[in-house]
Coordinates of C-alpha atoms in Angstrom, one line a residue:
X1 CA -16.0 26.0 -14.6
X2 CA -13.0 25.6 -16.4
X3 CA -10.5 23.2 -14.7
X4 CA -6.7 22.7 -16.2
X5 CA -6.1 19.3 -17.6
X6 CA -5.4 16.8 -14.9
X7 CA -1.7 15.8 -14.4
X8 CA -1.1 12.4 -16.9
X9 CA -0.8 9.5 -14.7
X10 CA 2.4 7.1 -14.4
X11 CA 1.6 3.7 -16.0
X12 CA 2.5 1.0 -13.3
X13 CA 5.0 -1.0 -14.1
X14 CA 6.4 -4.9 -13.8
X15 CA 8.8 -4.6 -11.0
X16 CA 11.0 -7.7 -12.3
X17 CA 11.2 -5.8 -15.6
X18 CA 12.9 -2.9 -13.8
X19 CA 16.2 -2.2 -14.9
X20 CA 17.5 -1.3 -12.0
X21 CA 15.7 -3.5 -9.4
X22 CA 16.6 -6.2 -11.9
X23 CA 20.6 -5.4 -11.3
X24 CA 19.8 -5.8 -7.9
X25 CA 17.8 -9.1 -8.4
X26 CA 21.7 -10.0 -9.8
X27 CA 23.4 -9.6 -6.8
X28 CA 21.7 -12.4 -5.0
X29 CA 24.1 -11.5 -1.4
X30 CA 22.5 -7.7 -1.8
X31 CA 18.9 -8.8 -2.2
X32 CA 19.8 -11.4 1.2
X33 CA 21.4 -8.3 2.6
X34 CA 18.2 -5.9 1.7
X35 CA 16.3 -8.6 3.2
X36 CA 17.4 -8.9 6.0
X37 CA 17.8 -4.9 7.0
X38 CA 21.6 -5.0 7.2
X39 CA 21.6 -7.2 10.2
X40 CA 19.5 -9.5 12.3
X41 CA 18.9 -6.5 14.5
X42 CA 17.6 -4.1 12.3
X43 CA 15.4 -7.4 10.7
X44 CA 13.5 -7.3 13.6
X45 CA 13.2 -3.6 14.2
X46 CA 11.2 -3.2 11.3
X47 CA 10.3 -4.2 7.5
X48 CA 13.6 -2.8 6.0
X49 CA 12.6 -0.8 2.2
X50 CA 14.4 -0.9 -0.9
X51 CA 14.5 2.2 -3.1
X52 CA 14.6 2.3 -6.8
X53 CA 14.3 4.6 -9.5
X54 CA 11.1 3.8 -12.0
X55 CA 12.5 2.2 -15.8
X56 CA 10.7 5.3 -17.2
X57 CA 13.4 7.7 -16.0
X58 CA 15.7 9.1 -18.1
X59 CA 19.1 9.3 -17.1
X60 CA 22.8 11.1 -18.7
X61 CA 25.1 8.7 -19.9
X62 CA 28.7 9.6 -20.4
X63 CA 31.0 8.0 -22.8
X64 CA 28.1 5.4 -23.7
X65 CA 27.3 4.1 -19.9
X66 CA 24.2 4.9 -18.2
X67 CA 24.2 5.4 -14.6
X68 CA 21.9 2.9 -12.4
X69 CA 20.9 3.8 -9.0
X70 CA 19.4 2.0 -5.9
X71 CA 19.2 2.5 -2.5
X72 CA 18.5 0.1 0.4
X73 CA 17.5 1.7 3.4
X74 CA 17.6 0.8 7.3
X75 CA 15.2 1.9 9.7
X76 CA 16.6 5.0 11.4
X77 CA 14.0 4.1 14.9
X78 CA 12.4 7.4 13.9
X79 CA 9.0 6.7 11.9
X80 CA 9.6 7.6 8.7
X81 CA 13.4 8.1 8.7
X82 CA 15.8 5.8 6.9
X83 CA 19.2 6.0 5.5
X84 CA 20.6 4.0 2.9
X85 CA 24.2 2.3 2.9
X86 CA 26.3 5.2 3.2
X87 CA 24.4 6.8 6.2
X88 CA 22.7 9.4 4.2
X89 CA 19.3 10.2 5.7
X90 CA 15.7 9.8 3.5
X91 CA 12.4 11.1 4.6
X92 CA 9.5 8.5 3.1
X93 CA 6.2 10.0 3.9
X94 CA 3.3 9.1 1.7
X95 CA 4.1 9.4 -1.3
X96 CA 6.9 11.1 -1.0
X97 CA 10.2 10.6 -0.6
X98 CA 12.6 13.6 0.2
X99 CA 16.4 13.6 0.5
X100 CA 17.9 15.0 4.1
X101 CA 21.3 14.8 5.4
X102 CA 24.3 13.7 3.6
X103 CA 22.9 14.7 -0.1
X104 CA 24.4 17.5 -1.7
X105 CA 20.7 18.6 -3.0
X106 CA 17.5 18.4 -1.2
X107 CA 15.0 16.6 -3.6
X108 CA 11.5 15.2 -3.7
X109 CA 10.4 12.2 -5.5
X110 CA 7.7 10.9 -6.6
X111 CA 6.5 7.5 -5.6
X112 CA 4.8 6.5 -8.5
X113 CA 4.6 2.9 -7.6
X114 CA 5.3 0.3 -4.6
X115 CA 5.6 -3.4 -4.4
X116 CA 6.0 -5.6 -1.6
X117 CA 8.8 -8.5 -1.9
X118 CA 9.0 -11.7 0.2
X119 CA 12.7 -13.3 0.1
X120 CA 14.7 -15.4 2.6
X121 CA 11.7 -15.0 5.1
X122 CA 11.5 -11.5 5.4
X123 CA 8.9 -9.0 4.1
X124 CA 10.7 -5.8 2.6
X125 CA 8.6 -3.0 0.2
X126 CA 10.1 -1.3 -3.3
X127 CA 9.8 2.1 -4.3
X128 CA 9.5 3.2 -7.8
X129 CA 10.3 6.8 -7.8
X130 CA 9.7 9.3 -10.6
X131 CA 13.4 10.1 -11.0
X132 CA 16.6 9.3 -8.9
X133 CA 17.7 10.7 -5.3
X134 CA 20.9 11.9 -6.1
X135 CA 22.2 10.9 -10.0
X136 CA 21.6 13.5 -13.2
X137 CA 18.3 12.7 -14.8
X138 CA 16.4 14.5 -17.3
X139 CA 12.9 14.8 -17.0
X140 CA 10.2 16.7 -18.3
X141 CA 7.7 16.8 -15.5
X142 CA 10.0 18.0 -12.8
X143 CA 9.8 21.2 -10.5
X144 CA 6.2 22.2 -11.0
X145 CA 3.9 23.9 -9.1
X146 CA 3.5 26.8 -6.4
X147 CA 6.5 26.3 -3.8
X148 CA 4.3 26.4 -1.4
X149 CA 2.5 23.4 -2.1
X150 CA 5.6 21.6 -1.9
X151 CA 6.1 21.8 2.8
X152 CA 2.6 22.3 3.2
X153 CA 0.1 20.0 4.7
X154 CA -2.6 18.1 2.9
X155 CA -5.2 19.4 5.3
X156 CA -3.6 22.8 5.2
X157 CA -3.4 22.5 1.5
X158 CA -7.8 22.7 1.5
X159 CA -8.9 24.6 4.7
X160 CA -5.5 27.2 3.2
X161 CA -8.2 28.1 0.3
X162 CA -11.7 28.9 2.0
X163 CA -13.0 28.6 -1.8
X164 CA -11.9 25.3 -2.2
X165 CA -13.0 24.2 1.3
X166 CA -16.7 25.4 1.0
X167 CA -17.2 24.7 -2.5
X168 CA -16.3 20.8 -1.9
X169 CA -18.6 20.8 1.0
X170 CA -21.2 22.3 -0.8
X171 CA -20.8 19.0 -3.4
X172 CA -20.5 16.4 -1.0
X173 CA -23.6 17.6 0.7
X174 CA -25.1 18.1 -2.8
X175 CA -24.2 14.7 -3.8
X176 CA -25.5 12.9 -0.6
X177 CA -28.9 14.8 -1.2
X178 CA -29.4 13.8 -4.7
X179 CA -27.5 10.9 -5.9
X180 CA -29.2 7.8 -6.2
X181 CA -27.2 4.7 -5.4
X182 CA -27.8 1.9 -7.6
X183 CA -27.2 -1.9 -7.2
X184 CA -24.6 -2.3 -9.7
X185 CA -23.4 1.3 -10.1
X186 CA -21.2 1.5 -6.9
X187 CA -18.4 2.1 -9.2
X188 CA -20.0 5.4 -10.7
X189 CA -20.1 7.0 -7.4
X190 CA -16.8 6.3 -6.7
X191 CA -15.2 8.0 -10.2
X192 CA -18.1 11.0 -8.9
X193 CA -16.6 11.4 -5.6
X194 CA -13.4 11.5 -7.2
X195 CA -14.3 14.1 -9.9
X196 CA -15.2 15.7 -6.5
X197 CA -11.8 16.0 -5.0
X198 CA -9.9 16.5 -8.3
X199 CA -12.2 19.8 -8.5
X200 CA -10.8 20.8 -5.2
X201 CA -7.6 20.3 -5.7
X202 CA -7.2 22.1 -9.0
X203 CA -9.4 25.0 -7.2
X204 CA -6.7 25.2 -5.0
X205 CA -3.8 24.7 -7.3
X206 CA -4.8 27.8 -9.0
X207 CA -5.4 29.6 -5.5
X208 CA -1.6 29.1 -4.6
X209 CA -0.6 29.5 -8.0
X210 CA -2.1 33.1 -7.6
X211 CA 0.1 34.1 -5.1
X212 CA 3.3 36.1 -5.7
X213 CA 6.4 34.1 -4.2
X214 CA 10.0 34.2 -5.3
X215 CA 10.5 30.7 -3.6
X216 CA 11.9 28.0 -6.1
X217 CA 10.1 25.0 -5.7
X218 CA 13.0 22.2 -5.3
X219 CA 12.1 19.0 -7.6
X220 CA 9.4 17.6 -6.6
X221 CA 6.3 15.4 -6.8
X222 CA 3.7 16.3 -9.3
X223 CA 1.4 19.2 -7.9
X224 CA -1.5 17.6 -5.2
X225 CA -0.4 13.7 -5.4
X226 CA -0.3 14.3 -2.2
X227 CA -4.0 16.2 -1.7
X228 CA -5.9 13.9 -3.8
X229 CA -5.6 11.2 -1.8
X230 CA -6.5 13.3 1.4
X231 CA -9.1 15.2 -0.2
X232 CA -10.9 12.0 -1.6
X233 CA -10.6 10.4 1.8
X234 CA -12.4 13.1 3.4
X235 CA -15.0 12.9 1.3
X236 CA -15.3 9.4 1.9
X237 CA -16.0 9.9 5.3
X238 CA -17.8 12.6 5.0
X239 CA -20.4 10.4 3.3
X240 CA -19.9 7.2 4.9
X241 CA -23.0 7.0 6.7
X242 CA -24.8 7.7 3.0
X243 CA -22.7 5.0 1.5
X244 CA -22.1 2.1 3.7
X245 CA -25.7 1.2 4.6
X246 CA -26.1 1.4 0.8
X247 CA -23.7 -1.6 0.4
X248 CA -24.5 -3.9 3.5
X249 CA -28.2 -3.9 1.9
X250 CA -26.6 -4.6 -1.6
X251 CA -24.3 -7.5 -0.6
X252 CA -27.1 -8.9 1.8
X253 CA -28.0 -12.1 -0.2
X254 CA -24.7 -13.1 -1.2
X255 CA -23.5 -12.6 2.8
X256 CA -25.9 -14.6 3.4
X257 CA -25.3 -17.6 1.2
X258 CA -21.7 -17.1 2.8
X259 CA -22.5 -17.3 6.4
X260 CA -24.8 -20.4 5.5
X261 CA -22.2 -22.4 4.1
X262 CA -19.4 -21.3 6.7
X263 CA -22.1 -23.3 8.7
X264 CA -21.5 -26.1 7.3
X265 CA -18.3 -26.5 8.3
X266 CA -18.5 -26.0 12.0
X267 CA -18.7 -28.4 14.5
X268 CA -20.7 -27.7 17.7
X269 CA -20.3 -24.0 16.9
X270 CA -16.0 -24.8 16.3
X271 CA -14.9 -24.4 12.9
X272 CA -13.0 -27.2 11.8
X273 CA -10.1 -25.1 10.1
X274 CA -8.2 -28.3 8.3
X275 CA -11.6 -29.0 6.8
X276 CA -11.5 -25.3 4.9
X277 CA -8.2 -25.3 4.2
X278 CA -8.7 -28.5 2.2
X279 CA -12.0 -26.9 0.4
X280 CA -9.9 -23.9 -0.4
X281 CA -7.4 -26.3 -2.4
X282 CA -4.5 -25.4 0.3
X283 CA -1.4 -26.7 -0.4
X284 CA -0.4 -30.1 1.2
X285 CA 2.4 -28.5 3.4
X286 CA -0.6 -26.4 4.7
X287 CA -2.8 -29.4 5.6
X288 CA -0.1 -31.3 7.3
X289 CA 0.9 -28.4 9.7
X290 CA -0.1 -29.5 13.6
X291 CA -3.7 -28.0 14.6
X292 CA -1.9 -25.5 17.0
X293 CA 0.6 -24.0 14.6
X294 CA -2.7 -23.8 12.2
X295 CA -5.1 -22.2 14.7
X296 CA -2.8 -20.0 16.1
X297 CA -1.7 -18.2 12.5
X298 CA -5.3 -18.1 11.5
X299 CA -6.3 -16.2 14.2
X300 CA -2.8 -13.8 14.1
X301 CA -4.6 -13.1 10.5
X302 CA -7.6 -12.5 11.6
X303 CA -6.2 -10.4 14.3
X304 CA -4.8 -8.2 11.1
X305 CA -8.3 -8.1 9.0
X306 CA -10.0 -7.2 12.2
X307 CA -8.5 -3.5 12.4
X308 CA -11.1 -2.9 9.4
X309 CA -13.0 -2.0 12.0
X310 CA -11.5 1.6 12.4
X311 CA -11.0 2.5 8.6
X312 CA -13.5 4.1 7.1
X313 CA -12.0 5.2 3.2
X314 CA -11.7 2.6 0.6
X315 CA -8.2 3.6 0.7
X316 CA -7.7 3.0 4.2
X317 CA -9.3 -0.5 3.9
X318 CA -6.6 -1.4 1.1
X319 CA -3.4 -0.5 3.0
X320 CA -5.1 -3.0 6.1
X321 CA -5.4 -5.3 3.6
X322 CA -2.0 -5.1 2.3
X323 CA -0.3 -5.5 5.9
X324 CA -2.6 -8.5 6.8
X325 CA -0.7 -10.3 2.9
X326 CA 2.4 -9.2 4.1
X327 CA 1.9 -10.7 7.7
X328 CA 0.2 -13.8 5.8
X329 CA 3.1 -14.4 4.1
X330 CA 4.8 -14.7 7.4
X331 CA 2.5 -17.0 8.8
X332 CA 2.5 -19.4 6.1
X333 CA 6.6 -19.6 6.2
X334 CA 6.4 -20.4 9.8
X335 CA 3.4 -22.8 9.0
X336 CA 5.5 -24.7 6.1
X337 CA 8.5 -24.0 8.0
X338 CA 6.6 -26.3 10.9
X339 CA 5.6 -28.9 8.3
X340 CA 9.1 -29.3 7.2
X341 CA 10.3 -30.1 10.8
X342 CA 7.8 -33.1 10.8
X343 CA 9.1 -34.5 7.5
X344 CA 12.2 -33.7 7.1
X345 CA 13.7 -32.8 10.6
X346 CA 16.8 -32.3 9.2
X347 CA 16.1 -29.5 6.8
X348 CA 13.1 -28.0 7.9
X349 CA 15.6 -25.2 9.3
X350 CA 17.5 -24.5 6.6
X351 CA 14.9 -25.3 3.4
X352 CA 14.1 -22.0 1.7
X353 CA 10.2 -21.9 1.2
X354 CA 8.2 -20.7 -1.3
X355 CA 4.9 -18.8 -0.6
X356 CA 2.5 -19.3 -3.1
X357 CA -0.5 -17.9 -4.0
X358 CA -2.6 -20.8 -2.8
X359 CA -1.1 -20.5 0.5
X360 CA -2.1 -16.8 0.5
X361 CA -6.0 -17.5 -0.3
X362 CA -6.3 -20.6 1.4
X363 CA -5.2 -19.0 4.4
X364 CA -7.6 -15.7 3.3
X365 CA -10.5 -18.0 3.2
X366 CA -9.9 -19.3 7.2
X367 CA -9.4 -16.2 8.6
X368 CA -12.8 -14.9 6.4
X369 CA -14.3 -17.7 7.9
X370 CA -13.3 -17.1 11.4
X371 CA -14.2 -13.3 11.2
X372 CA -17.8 -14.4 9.4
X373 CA -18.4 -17.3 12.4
X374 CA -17.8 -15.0 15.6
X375 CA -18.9 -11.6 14.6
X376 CA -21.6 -9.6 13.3
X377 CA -22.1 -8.7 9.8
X378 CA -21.8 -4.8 9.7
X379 CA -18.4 -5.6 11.2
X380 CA -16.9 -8.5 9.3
X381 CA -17.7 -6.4 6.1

């Protein structure tokens, strides 16, 4: 079967080398501002995003000055729905974002990259889009692909081409009938399964590129972004009862060894929590916190790694682990926040604190411990 080339991937970029999230980073009251959603309010409504175009891009200049853009965005209470500074309305779903009201030009853009920031003790996420919301840009990957693909569904996108749908069945079943999963190799599977769902998606990117339609696809996102990532999850449940057995047995010793030395530091059945901390090389500010402040933001963590539980797709797992940082983070401002008060009543209000990364895995390593100590095995993997 001959499939067309696959659609050259966006190299991920160093946010702080961003041109134009670096111009923000200059404005040290806008960052504070982006921060902080706007307002105290809209802090607490939700984690306010900053949006900003990737370095990549390649913008018009007239008379010798290139145009920047950024937007920050506010939480319009309607999942999904933001506008930026000037009330214009944005649409950021997956990854997509798509202009709405207030734009002269609805436009959809790539998200070819996101990064979550922690400044003046608040948790806010960047967007690298594939090309600006609103300013001129010249590109030479934009607006291609069947206009249809562009509203449609992810799930609508398969079960649309009946081709597609049984053909990628027919694999996965094939697959889980004949692949043999080897210790070691867990990798190999993974780049099959996605070979897998790339062959579905191009099956039905040639399906709706078939059909006669006069519709002009506005600007948009490269064709099945969007797919992929649904596709290859399906198929990742679809064989999770194949897979996941596959891997308890693998990682069996080594869980093991883990619960054995988690073991060691309990105490009648109660983990002493300072005493892993301090094997974990936390920070001092860490060990000084009072037991209650400690206990109580380990378990808030563990809280987080426990919805695990319900995801079943690698990918899935990933994002749960990327809201439990972004909540750790949290917890270990409060945490040093509560240290500072002890030594330094005075400033322990005011001090700006710095989250490190041996906060971060410090605090990782309780809540592992927690999760290994009170449940069973299946479930704390």
């Amino acid at each position: 079967m001959n499939l067309p080339p696959s659609i050259t991937s966006v190299p991920q970029e160093d946010i702080f080398t961003n041109p134009f999230f670096a111009k923000v980073r200059e404005e040290d009251s806008l960052l504070q501002y982006a921060a902080g959603g706007g307002s105290t309010g809209a802090a607490e409504s939700g984690r306010p995003p900053v949006v900003v175009c990737g370095g990549s891009s390649s913008y018009s200049s007239e008379g010798g000055r290139h145009q920047i853009e950024a937007h920050i965005l506010q939480s319009a209470h309607v999942p999904g729905q933001y506008c930026n500074l000037r009330g214009q309305g944005l649409e950021i779903k997956s990854d997509r974002v798509t202009t709405g009201v207030g734009f002269g030009q609805r436009r959809i853009c790539h998200v070819t990259q996101t990064e979550n920031m922690y400044d003046y003790g608040t948790n806010f996420k960047i967007f690298v889009l594939d090309r600006p919301v609103c300013g001129v840009y010249t590109s030479g990957r934009g607006g291609a692909g069947p206009a249809s693909l562009a509203m449609a569904g992810p799930c609508d996108w398969l079960s649309g081409c009946p081709q597609a749908e049984d053909d990628f069945y027919d694999k996965i079943f094939k697959f889980r009938q004949t692949y043999l999963l080897v210790p070691g190799y867990e990798k190999a599977a993974a780049v099959r399964i996605r070979d897998i769902a790339s062959e579905a998606v191009a099956t039905v990117e040639r399906h709706e590129a078939g059909k006669p339609s006069g519709v002009v696809r506005p600007v948009a996102a490269p064709p099945g972004s969007d797919m992929k990532h649904e596709v290859e999850r399906t198929a990742y449940a679809t064989l999770h009862a194949f897979i996941f057995p596959h891997i308890l047995q693998y990682t069996l010793p080594e869980d093991t060894r883990l619960t054995e030395r988690i073991r060691n530091y309990s105490n009648g059945g109660t983990l002493n929590l300072r005493t892993i901390l301090a094997a974990a090389s936390a920070p001092k500010d860490l060990l000084t916190a009072k037991n209650e402040v400690l206990t109580r933001c380990v378990q808030s963590l563990v809280a987080e790694l426990g919805k695990l539980d319900n995801q079943i797709a690698p990918m899935d797992k990933l994002s749960v682990l990327t809201a439990a940082l972004e909540h750790c983070q949290k917890l270990v401002s409060e945490i040093v926040r509560s240290s500072l008060l002890v030594t330094a009543p005075d400033q322990g209000g005011q001090a700006r604190v710095e989250v490190s990364a041996d906060h971060v895995l410090a605090m990782f390593v309780a809540a592992i411990a927690s999760l290994t100590s009170s449940r069973d095995r299946a479930n704390t993997r």
